[in-house]
XYZ file of N, CA and C in Angstrom:
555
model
N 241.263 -23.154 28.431
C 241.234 -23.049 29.883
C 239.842 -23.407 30.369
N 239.890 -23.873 31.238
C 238.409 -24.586 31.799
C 237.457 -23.196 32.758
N 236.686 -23.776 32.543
C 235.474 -22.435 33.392
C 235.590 -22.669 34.655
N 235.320 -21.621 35.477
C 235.660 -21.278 36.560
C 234.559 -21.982 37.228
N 234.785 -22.571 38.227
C 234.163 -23.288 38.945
C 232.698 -22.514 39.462
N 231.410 -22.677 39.756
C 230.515 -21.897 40.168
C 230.620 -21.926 42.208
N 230.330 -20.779 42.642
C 229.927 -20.397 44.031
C 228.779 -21.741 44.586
N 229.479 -22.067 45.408
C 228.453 -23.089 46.238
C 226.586 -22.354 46.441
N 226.045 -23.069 45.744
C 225.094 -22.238 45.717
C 223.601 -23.505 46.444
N 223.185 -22.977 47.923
C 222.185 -23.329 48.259
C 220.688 -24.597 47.700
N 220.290 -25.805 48.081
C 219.654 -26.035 47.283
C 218.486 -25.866 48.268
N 217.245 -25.586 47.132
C 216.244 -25.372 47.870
C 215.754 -26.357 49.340
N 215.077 -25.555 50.106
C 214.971 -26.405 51.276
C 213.524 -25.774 51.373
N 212.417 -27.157 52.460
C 211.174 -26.765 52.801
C 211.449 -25.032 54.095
N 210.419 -24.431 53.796
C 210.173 -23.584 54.482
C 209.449 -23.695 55.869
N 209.955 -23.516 56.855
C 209.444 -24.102 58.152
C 208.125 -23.725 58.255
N 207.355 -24.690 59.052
C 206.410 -24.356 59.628
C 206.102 -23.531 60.598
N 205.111 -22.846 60.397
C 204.733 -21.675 61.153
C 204.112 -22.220 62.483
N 205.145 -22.419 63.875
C 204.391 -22.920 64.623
C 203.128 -22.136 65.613
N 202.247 -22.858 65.774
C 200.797 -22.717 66.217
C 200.581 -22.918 67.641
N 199.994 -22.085 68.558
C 199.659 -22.447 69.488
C 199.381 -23.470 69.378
N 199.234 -24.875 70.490
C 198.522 -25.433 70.993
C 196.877 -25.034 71.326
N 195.644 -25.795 70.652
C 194.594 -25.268 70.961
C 193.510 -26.211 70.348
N 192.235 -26.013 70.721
C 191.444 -26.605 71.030
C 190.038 -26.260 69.671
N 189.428 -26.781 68.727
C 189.099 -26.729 67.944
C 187.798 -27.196 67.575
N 186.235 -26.039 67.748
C 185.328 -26.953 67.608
C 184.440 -26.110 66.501
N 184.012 -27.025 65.615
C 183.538 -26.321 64.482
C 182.109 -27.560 64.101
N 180.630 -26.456 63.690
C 179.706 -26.996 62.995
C 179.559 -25.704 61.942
N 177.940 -25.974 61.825
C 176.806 -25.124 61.243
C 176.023 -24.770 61.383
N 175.143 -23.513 60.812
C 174.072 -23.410 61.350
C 173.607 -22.770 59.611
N 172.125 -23.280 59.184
C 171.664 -22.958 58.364
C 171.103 -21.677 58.430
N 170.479 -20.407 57.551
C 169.868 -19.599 57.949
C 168.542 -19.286 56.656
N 167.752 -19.086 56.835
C 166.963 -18.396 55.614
C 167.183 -17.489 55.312
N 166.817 -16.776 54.232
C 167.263 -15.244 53.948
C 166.061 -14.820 52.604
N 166.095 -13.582 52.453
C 165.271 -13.591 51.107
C 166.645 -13.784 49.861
N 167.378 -13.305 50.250
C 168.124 -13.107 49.010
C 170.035 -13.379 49.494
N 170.033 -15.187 49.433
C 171.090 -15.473 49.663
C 172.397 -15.001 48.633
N 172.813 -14.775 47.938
C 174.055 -13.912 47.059
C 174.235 -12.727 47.974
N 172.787 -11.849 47.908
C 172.968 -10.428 48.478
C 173.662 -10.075 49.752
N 172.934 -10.897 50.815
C 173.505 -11.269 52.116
C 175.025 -11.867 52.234
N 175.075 -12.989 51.449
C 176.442 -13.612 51.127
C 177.493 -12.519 51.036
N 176.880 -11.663 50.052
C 178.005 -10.368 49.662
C 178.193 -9.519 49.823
N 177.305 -9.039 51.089
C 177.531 -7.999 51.581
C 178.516 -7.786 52.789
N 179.401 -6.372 52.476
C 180.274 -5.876 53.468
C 180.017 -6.062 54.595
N 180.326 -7.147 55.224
C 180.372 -7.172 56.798
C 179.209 -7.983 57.540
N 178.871 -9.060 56.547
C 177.569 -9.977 57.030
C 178.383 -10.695 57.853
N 179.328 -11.402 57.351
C 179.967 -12.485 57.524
C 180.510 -12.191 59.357
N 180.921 -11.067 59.264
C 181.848 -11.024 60.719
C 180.765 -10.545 61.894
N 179.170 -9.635 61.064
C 178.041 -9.730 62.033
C 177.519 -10.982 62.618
N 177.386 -12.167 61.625
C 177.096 -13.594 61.573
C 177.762 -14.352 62.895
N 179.458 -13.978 62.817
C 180.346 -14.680 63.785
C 179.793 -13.907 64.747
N 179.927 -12.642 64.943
C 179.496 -11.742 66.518
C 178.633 -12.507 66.680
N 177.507 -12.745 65.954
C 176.312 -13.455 66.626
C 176.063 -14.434 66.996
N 176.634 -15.451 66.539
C 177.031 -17.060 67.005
C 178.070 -16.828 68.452
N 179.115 -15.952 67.965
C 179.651 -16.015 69.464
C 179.026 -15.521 71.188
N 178.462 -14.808 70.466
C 176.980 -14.107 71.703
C 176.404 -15.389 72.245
N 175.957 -15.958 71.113
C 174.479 -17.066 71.267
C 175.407 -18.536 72.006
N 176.883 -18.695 71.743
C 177.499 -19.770 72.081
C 178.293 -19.087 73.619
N 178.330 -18.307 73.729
C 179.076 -17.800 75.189
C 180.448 -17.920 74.603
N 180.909 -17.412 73.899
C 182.815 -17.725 73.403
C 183.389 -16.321 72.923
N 184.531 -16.203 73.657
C 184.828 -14.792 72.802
C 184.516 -13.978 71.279
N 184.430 -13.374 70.915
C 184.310 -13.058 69.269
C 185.302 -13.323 68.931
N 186.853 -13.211 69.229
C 188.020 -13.237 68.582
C 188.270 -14.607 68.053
N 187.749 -15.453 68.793
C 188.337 -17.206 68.480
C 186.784 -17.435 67.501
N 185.901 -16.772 66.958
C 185.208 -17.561 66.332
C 184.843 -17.070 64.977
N 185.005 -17.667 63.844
C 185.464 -17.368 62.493
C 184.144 -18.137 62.054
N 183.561 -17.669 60.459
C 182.585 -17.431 60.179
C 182.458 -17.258 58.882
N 182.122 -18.411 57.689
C 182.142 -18.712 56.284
C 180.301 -18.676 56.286
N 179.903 -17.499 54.751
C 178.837 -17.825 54.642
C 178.748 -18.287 52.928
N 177.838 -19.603 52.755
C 177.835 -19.650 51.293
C 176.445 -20.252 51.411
N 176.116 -19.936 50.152
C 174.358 -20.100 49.342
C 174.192 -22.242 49.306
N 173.681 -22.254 49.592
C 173.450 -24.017 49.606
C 172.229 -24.522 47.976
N 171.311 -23.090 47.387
C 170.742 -23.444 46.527
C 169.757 -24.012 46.684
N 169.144 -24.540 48.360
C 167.960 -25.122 48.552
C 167.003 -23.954 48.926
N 165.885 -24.091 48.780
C 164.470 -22.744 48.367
C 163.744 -23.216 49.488
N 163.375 -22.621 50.187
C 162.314 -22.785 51.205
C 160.704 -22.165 51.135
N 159.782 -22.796 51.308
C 158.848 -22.422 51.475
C 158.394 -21.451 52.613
N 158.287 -19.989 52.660
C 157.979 -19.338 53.584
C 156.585 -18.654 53.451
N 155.846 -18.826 54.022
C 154.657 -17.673 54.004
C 154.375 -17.210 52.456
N 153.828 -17.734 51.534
C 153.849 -17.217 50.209
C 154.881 -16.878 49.279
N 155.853 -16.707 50.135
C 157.548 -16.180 49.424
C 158.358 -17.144 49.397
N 159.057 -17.163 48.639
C 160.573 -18.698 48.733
C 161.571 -17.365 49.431
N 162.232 -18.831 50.546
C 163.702 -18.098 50.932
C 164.728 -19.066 50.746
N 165.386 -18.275 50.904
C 166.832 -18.836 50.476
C 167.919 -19.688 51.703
N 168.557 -20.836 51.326
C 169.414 -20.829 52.486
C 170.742 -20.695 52.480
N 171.010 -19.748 53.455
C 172.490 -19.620 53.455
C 173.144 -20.680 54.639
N 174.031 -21.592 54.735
C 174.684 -22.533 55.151
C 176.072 -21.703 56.075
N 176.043 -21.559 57.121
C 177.201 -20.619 57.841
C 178.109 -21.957 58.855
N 179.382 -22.210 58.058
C 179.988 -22.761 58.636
C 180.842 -21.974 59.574
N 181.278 -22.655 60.906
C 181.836 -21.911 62.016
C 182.792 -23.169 62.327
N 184.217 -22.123 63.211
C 184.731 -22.242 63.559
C 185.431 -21.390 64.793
N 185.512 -22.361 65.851
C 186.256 -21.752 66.724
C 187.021 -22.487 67.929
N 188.152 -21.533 67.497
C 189.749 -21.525 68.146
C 189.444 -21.602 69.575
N 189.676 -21.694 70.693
C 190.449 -21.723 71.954
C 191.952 -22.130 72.302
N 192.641 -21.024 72.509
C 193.954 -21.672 72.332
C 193.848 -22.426 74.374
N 195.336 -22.969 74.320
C 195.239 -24.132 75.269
C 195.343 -22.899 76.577
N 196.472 -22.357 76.157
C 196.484 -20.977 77.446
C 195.828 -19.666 77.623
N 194.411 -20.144 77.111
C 193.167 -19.321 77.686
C 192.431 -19.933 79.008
N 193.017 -20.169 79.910
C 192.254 -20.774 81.065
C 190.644 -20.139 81.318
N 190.204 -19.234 81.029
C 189.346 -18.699 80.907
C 188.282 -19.164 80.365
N 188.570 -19.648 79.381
C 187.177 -20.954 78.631
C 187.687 -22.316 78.787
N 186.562 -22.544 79.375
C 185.978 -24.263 79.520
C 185.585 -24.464 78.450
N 186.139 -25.788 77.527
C 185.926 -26.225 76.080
C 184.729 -26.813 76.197
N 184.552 -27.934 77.700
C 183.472 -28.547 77.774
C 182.242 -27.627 78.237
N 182.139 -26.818 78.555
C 181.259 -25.672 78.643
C 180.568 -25.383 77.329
N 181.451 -24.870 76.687
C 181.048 -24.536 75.520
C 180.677 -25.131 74.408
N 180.926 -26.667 74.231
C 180.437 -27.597 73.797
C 179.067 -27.713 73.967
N 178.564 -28.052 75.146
C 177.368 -27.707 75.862
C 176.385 -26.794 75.930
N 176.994 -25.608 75.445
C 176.154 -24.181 75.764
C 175.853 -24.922 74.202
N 176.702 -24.692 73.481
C 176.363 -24.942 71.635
C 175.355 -26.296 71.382
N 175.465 -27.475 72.219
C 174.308 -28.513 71.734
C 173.132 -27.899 72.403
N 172.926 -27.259 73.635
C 171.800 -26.900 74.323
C 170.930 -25.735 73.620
N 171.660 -24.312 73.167
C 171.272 -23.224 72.543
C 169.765 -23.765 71.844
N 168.676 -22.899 71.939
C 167.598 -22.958 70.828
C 167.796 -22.195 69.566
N 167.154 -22.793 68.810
C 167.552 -21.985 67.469
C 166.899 -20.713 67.414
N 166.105 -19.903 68.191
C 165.646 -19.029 68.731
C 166.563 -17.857 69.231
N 167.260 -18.958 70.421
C 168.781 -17.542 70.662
C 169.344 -17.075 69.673
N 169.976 -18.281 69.165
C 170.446 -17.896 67.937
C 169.982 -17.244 66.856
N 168.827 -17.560 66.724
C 168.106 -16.351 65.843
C 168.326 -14.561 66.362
N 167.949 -14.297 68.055
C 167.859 -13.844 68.089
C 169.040 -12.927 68.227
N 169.977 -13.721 68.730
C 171.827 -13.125 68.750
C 172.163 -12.504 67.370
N 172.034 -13.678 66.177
C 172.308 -13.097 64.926
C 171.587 -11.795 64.429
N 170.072 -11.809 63.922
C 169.821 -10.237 63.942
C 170.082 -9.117 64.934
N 170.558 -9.668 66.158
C 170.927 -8.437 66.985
C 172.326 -7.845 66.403
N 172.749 -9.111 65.734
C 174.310 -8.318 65.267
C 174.118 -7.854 64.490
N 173.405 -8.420 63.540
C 172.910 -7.728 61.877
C 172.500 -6.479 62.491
N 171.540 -5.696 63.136
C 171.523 -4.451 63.559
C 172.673 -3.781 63.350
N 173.714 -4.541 64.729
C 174.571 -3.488 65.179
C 175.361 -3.159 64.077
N 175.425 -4.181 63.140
C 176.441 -3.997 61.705
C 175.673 -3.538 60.544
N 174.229 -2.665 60.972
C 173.750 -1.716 60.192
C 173.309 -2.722 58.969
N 173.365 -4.218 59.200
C 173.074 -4.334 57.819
C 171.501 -4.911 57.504
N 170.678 -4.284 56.916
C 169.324 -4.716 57.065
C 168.500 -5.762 56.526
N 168.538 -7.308 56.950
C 168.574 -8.556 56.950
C 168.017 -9.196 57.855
N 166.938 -9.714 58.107
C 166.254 -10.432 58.932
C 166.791 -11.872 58.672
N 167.302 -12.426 59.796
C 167.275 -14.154 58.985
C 166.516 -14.995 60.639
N 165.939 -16.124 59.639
C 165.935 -17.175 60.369
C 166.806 -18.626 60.462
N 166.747 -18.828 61.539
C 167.517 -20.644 61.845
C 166.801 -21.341 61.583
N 167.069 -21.954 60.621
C 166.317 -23.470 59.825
C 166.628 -24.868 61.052
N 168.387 -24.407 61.319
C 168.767 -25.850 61.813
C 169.782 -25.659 62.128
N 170.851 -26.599 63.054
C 172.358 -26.420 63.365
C 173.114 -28.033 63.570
N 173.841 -27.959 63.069
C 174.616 -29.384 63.368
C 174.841 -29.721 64.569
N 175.692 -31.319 64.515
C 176.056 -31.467 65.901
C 177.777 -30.918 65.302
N 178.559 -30.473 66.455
C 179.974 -30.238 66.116
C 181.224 -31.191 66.667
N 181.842 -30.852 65.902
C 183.223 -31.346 65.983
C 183.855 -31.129 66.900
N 185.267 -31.799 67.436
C 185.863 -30.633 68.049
C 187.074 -31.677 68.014
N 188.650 -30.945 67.842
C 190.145 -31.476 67.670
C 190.643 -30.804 68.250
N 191.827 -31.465 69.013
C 192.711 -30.915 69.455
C 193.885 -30.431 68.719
N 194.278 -29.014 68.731
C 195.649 -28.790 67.873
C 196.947 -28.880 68.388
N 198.445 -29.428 68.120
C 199.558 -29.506 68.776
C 200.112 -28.709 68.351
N 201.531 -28.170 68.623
C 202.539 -27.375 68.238
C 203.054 -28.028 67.806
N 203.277 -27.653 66.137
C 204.730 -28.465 65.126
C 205.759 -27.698 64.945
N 207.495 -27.941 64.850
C 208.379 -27.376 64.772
C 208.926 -28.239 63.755
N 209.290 -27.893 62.475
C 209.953 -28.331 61.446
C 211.383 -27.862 61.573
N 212.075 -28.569 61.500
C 213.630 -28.401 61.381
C 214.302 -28.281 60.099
N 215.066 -27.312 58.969
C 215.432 -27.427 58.289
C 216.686 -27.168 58.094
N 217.435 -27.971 57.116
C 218.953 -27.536 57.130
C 218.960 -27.182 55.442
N 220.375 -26.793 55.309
C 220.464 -26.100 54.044
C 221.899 -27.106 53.489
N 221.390 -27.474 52.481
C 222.622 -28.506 51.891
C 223.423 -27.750 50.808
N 224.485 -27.580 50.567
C 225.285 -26.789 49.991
C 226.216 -27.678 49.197
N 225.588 -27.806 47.097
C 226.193 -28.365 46.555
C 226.981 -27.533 45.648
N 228.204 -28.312 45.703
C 229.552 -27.913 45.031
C 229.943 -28.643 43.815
N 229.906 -27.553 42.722
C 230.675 -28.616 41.297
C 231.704 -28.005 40.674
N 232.956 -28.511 40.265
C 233.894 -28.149 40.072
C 234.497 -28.409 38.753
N 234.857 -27.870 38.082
C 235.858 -27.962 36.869
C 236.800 -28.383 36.921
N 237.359 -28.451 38.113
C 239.150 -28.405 38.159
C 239.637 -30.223 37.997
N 238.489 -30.956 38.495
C 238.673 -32.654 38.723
C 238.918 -32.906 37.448
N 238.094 -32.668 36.487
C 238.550 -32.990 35.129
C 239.823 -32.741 34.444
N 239.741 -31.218 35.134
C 241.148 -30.912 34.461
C 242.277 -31.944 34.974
N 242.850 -32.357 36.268
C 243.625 -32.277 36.669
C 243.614 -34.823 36.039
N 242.621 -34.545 36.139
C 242.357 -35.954 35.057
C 242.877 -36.052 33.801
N 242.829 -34.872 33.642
C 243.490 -35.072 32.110
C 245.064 -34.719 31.645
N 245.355 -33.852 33.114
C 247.030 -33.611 32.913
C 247.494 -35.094 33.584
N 247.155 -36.453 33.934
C 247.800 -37.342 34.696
C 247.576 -38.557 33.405
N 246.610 -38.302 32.284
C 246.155 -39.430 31.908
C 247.833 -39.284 30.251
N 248.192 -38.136 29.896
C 249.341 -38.222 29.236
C 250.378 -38.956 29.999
N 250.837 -38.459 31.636
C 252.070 -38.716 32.527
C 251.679 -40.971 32.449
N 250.333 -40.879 32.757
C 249.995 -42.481 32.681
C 250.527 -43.117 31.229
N 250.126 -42.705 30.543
C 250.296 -43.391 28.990
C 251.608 -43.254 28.897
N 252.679 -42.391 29.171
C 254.208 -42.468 29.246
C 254.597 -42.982 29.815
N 253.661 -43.508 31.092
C 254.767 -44.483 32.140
C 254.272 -45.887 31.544
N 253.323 -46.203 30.989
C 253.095 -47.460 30.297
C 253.810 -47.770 29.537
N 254.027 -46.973 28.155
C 254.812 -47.062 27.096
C 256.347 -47.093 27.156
N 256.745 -46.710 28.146
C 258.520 -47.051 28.568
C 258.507 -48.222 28.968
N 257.193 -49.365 29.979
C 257.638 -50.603 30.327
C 257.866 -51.346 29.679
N 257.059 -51.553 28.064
C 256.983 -52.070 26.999
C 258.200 -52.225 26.199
């Protein structure tokens, strides 16, 4: 007896995309000195003092501006001491239905800023986030900026079927065939 046919069973399909606001996207850098780039790097809560402080010094909410710090390995000559540089890449979001920020504003505030504000925004956050770190601004890029769209992926689910029974029923017709041959003969 032939095996029972299997349950139509699903074939994998892409997983939709997670759609995204519409929004507005401008991202540089800003170098910093430090005595001891790892330490700073790794400490609890540099990273999100860092963003508070760029967002202060750029006029942009804190919420839309995100904040990577990593060691670059170049040594600076300071006052008798080598410092370290930490490299703080930024990013920040404006979604499209924040009427509230002007992109071109803020573009502007960010090429104009002295590296001074910014100096002085960032240790003001380092304070408030208790963490005890003096840094200076070496330097800051010029930035980017993209527009983001809303994507909607559509997926369907294809449902393949295989059956046992075709064969079978092939093989009860292929005796009835060979008998109707062999009588014309």
């Amino acid at each position: 007896s032939p095996a029972p046919s299997p349950s139509p069973t699903p074939s994998p399909s892409p997983s939709p995309a997670r759609p995204r606001e519409p929004a507005t996207v401008i991202s540089g850098s800003v170098d910093l000195s430090v005595e001891n780039c790892q330490e700073f790097v790794g400490a609890e809560g540099s990273a999100a003092a860092v963003a508070a402080g760029l967002a202060s010094a750029f006029g942009v909410p804190a919420e839309y501006l995100e904040a990577t710090l990593s060691c670059s390995g170049r040594r600076l000559g300071e006052s008798r001491r080598l410092a370290e540089t930490v490299v703080v890449a930024y990013t920040i979001t404006i979604p499209k239905s924040d009427d509230s920020v002007d992109v071109t504003s803020i573009e502007t505030a960010i090429e104009e800023v002295e590296v001074a504000e910014i100096r002085q925004a960032l240790n003001s956050a380092l304070q408030e986030a208790n963490i005890a770190v003096e840094v200076t601004v070496t330097g800051k890029s010029k930035t980017t900026t993209k527009e983001i769209t809303t994507t909607t992926t559509t997926t369907t689910k294809q449902i393949e079927e295989t059956s046992g029974s075709v064969g079978v029923q092939a093989l009860l017709y292929l005796p009835l065939a060979t008998l109707a041959l062999a009588t014309r003969f």
